[in-house]
């Protein structure tokens, strides 16, 4: 039996009403998770639809609304997960906003938005989930960065630098939490076929130029990134610790 099974595990996925979050939830359910917590900020309809798809795949699902940049909301998310399932084995820090622009037209508030939705949320969710993982003696955390976090990117001065901090947060977390049986890694996708990509790249010529830059000649489907997340939370990656895996169709090579 290949060690991809997540039989009996309970997972929290943040930003799970979005494109990549949904794909990750479904992948975790297909891999045998007993419970998937669909964390979302405000789109209840979409979160409930994701939960229904999770249930169709045989896992229990719980939707929890939480702004993951807010500590009390994160504490509520973790408490709700624990109350329903009694344990948390997997955390995917996926939520994030992508402010676009240049230094000339990016207000400092955009940097605050990226920081709050991406880095502060990763810090808070990790901080509050880890004690529950420690009780269970086993944990796997995957942080979602971006190729922008490795190369600096082209989205603007607010996004890539904050995504770079997620890579450092992954390394710090791995160095300090592995001894507790908690394995932390990071995935850094290139362009993914989700709302974020189309909102950040409304111009068709820009999209064409971006695709021309990708050796595979296309952007990623969310499921292709979710496959790598599944690998990182499974036993197949048991000796992979603190790494950032680029999923970019060759664009960064
Ligand atoms: N789409 C891409 O091209 C791309 C590329 C690289 C990395 N990423 C990263 O992948 C992750 C998922 O993005 P996506 O492509 O699915 O986009 P998306 O816009 O569909 O999903 C992002 C989700 O994050 C949620 N979110 C944002 N701030 C939040 C907060 N404070 N609290 C709770 N939820 C919050 C949004 O509500 C949304 O549901 C993000 O971290 C993004 O930066 C995306």
XYZ file of C-alpha atoms and ligand atoms in Angstrom:
297
model
C 0.000 0.000 0.000
C 1.493 3.358 -1.017
C 1.618 5.720 2.013
C -0.789 8.345 0.714
C -3.683 7.336 2.922
C -4.879 9.865 5.492
C -7.327 7.416 7.031
C -8.876 8.835 10.218
C -7.032 12.174 10.096
C -8.658 15.528 10.761
C -7.607 18.567 8.727
C -8.147 22.316 8.839
C -7.843 24.175 5.538
C -8.006 27.986 5.580
C -9.277 29.974 2.603
C -11.196 26.834 1.700
C -14.019 28.531 -0.191
C -11.414 29.677 -2.740
C -10.132 27.735 -5.737
C -7.027 26.094 -4.294
C -8.543 25.628 -0.824
C -11.494 23.746 -2.313
C -9.198 21.451 -4.315
C -7.131 20.730 -1.184
C -10.252 19.908 0.876
C -11.485 17.472 -1.769
C -8.062 15.836 -2.119
C -7.817 15.336 1.657
C -11.301 13.792 1.715
C -10.415 11.476 -1.182
C -7.281 10.386 0.683
C -9.398 9.163 3.609
C -9.525 12.036 6.104
C -12.254 11.464 8.681
C -12.952 15.177 9.020
C -12.204 18.313 7.025
C -12.722 21.779 8.490
C -13.573 24.199 5.689
C -12.321 27.557 6.984
C -13.650 30.594 5.153
C -13.900 34.336 5.677
C -17.286 35.372 4.294
C -18.509 33.284 1.365
C -20.761 30.921 3.285
C -22.519 29.594 0.186
C -19.275 28.494 -1.397
C -17.953 27.044 1.851
C -21.125 24.975 2.265
C -20.808 23.774 -1.337
C -17.214 22.661 -0.642
C -18.389 20.906 2.536
C -21.055 19.063 0.546
C -18.413 17.901 -1.958
C -16.207 16.756 0.926
C -19.089 14.697 2.357
C -19.743 13.144 -1.068
C -16.186 11.831 -0.846
C -16.855 10.108 2.473
C -15.404 12.549 5.005
C -17.267 14.583 7.596
C -17.083 18.336 7.002
C -17.459 21.381 9.213
C -17.601 24.928 7.866
C -16.242 27.652 10.152
C -16.225 31.339 9.322
C -13.034 33.008 10.562
C -10.917 35.949 9.501
C -7.614 34.166 10.066
C -5.798 37.459 10.590
C -7.767 37.869 13.816
C -6.527 35.962 16.870
C -9.907 35.476 18.529
C -11.384 34.209 15.283
C -8.521 31.718 14.906
C -9.023 30.529 18.477
C -12.701 30.030 17.634
C -11.808 28.068 14.492
C -9.476 25.755 16.394
C -11.957 25.307 19.264
C -14.769 24.444 16.830
C -12.585 21.862 15.074
C -11.529 20.306 18.353
C -15.035 20.222 19.734
C -16.400 18.502 16.627
C -13.570 16.055 15.911
C -11.532 15.859 19.135
C -8.211 16.195 17.288
C -6.371 18.093 14.556
C -3.702 16.275 12.544
C -3.314 18.479 9.482
C -3.253 22.247 8.964
C -3.043 23.866 5.547
C -2.378 27.604 5.801
C -3.836 28.475 2.415
C -5.766 31.749 2.929
C -4.336 34.838 1.324
C -5.016 38.015 -0.621
C -2.905 39.210 -3.532
C -2.729 43.006 -3.806
C -1.288 44.009 -7.173
C 0.460 47.198 -8.278
C 3.805 48.946 -8.293
C 5.570 51.061 -5.671
C 3.963 54.095 -7.337
C 0.358 52.994 -6.933
C 0.434 50.591 -3.960
C -0.795 52.156 -0.720
C 0.811 50.850 2.467
C -2.606 49.433 3.382
C -2.062 46.802 0.651
C 1.068 45.627 2.441
C -0.943 45.433 5.679
C -3.629 43.394 3.870
C -1.084 40.913 2.490
C 0.671 40.691 5.861
C -2.582 40.112 7.740
C -4.120 37.568 5.373
C -0.908 35.640 4.633
C 1.719 35.924 7.376
C -0.215 36.889 10.499
C -2.759 34.162 9.647
C -0.053 31.529 9.226
C 1.493 32.561 12.547
C -1.856 32.551 14.384
C -3.158 29.265 12.963
C 0.150 27.520 13.637
C 0.359 28.955 17.166
C -3.128 27.804 18.126
C -3.234 24.465 16.294
C 0.152 23.200 17.489
C -0.931 22.573 21.120
C -3.784 20.374 19.833
C -1.416 18.529 17.478
C 1.004 17.965 20.364
C -1.764 16.251 22.348
C -2.269 13.849 19.431
C 1.496 13.325 19.047
C 1.375 13.788 15.287
C 0.950 16.766 13.022
C 1.559 17.941 9.478
C 1.453 21.576 8.433
C 1.673 22.892 4.898
C 2.017 26.621 4.294
C 1.053 28.048 0.928
C 3.606 30.536 -0.389
C 4.066 31.392 -4.064
C 6.833 31.513 -6.625
C 6.642 35.271 -5.885
C 7.958 34.426 -2.414
C 11.037 32.846 -3.964
C 11.705 35.175 -6.910
C 10.148 38.437 -5.645
C 7.460 38.031 -8.295
C 5.790 40.618 -10.486
C 2.486 41.133 -8.670
C 3.747 44.076 -6.645
C 5.733 45.121 -3.593
C 3.102 43.865 -1.130
C 2.720 40.226 -2.199
C 6.072 38.547 -2.961
C 7.884 39.872 0.117
C 5.111 38.612 2.423
C 5.051 35.243 0.641
C 8.848 35.105 1.164
C 8.235 35.441 4.891
C 6.040 32.324 4.698
C 9.093 30.388 3.458
C 11.059 31.613 6.489
C 8.125 30.845 8.805
C 8.109 27.299 7.391
C 11.817 26.851 8.138
C 11.477 28.267 11.652
C 8.418 26.098 12.339
C 10.181 22.990 11.041
C 13.264 23.632 13.156
C 11.261 24.039 16.339
C 8.262 21.732 15.932
C 9.720 18.586 14.356
C 10.812 17.322 17.780
C 7.115 17.335 18.775
C 6.215 15.080 15.848
C 4.934 17.983 13.746
C 6.286 18.080 10.196
C 6.095 21.473 8.454
C 6.599 22.151 4.753
C 5.585 24.727 2.178
C 4.280 24.743 -1.366
C 5.095 27.603 -3.736
C 2.773 27.546 -6.738
C 3.133 29.502 -9.948
C -0.041 30.703 -11.646
C -3.125 28.649 -10.747
C -6.464 28.576 -12.545
C -8.433 30.278 -9.739
C -10.191 33.618 -9.279
C -7.030 35.142 -7.867
C -5.124 34.608 -11.124
C -7.811 36.248 -13.267
C -8.293 39.151 -10.824
C -4.544 39.768 -10.665
C -4.116 39.432 -14.448
C -7.184 40.984 -16.105
C -5.242 41.927 -19.245
C -5.263 39.210 -21.930
C -1.865 40.266 -23.333
C -0.330 40.034 -19.866
C -1.822 36.542 -19.453
C -0.392 35.480 -22.828
C 3.054 36.793 -21.847
C 2.895 34.960 -18.540
C 1.982 31.686 -20.234
C 4.739 32.129 -22.821
C 7.145 32.144 -19.883
C 6.049 28.708 -18.634
C 7.881 25.711 -20.166
C 4.720 23.591 -19.731
C 2.806 26.207 -21.728
C -0.148 26.551 -19.365
C -1.110 27.600 -15.859
C -1.726 24.963 -13.171
C -5.063 23.417 -12.334
C -5.743 23.722 -8.584
C -5.798 19.911 -8.327
C -2.170 19.766 -9.502
C -1.113 21.938 -6.579
C -3.414 20.046 -4.190
C -1.631 16.813 -5.230
C 1.635 18.246 -3.908
C -0.053 19.334 -0.672
C -1.389 15.786 -0.325
C 2.127 14.410 -0.778
C 3.484 16.804 1.865
C 0.885 15.840 4.488
C 1.185 12.118 3.761
C 3.694 9.531 4.970
C 5.231 9.513 1.478
C 7.086 12.700 2.444
C 8.094 11.420 5.889
C 11.720 12.624 5.552
C 10.834 15.983 3.951
C 11.055 18.745 6.565
C 11.095 22.538 6.236
C 11.145 22.458 2.440
C 9.440 24.712 -0.078
C 8.285 22.782 -3.138
C 7.853 24.870 -6.279
C 4.899 23.875 -8.469
C 5.343 26.184 -11.411
C 5.419 24.222 -14.660
C 9.150 24.945 -14.958
C 8.785 28.734 -14.939
C 11.342 29.281 -12.201
C 13.997 26.963 -13.622
N -3.986 31.695 -7.984
C -2.681 31.814 -8.149
O -2.195 32.052 -9.270
C -1.755 31.616 -6.963
C -0.383 31.495 -7.204
C 0.488 31.293 -6.132
C -0.008 31.214 -4.839
N -1.361 31.338 -4.637
C -1.817 31.253 -3.244
O -2.755 30.200 -3.114
C -3.612 30.479 -2.003
C -5.046 30.238 -2.427
O -5.418 31.192 -3.404
P -6.420 30.869 -4.608
O -5.637 30.853 -5.853
O -7.282 29.725 -4.265
O -7.254 32.236 -4.633
P -8.733 32.531 -4.121
O -8.850 34.016 -4.169
O -9.699 31.693 -4.872
O -8.709 32.013 -2.600
C -8.098 32.725 -1.553
C -8.985 32.536 -0.344
O -8.367 33.115 0.814
C -9.400 33.704 1.580
N -8.885 34.720 2.491
C -8.168 35.836 2.216
N -7.935 36.520 3.333
C -8.506 35.823 4.357
C -8.612 36.029 5.748
N -8.077 37.102 6.343
N -9.286 35.123 6.491
C -9.835 34.020 5.918
N -9.766 33.775 4.577
C -9.111 34.671 3.826
C -10.333 34.325 0.541
O -11.613 34.583 1.104
C -10.347 33.229 -0.524
O -11.379 32.310 -0.279
C -3.323 31.922 -1.573
O -2.472 31.925 -0.437
C -2.574 32.477 -2.768
O -1.733 33.554 -2.427
C -2.234 31.512 -5.652
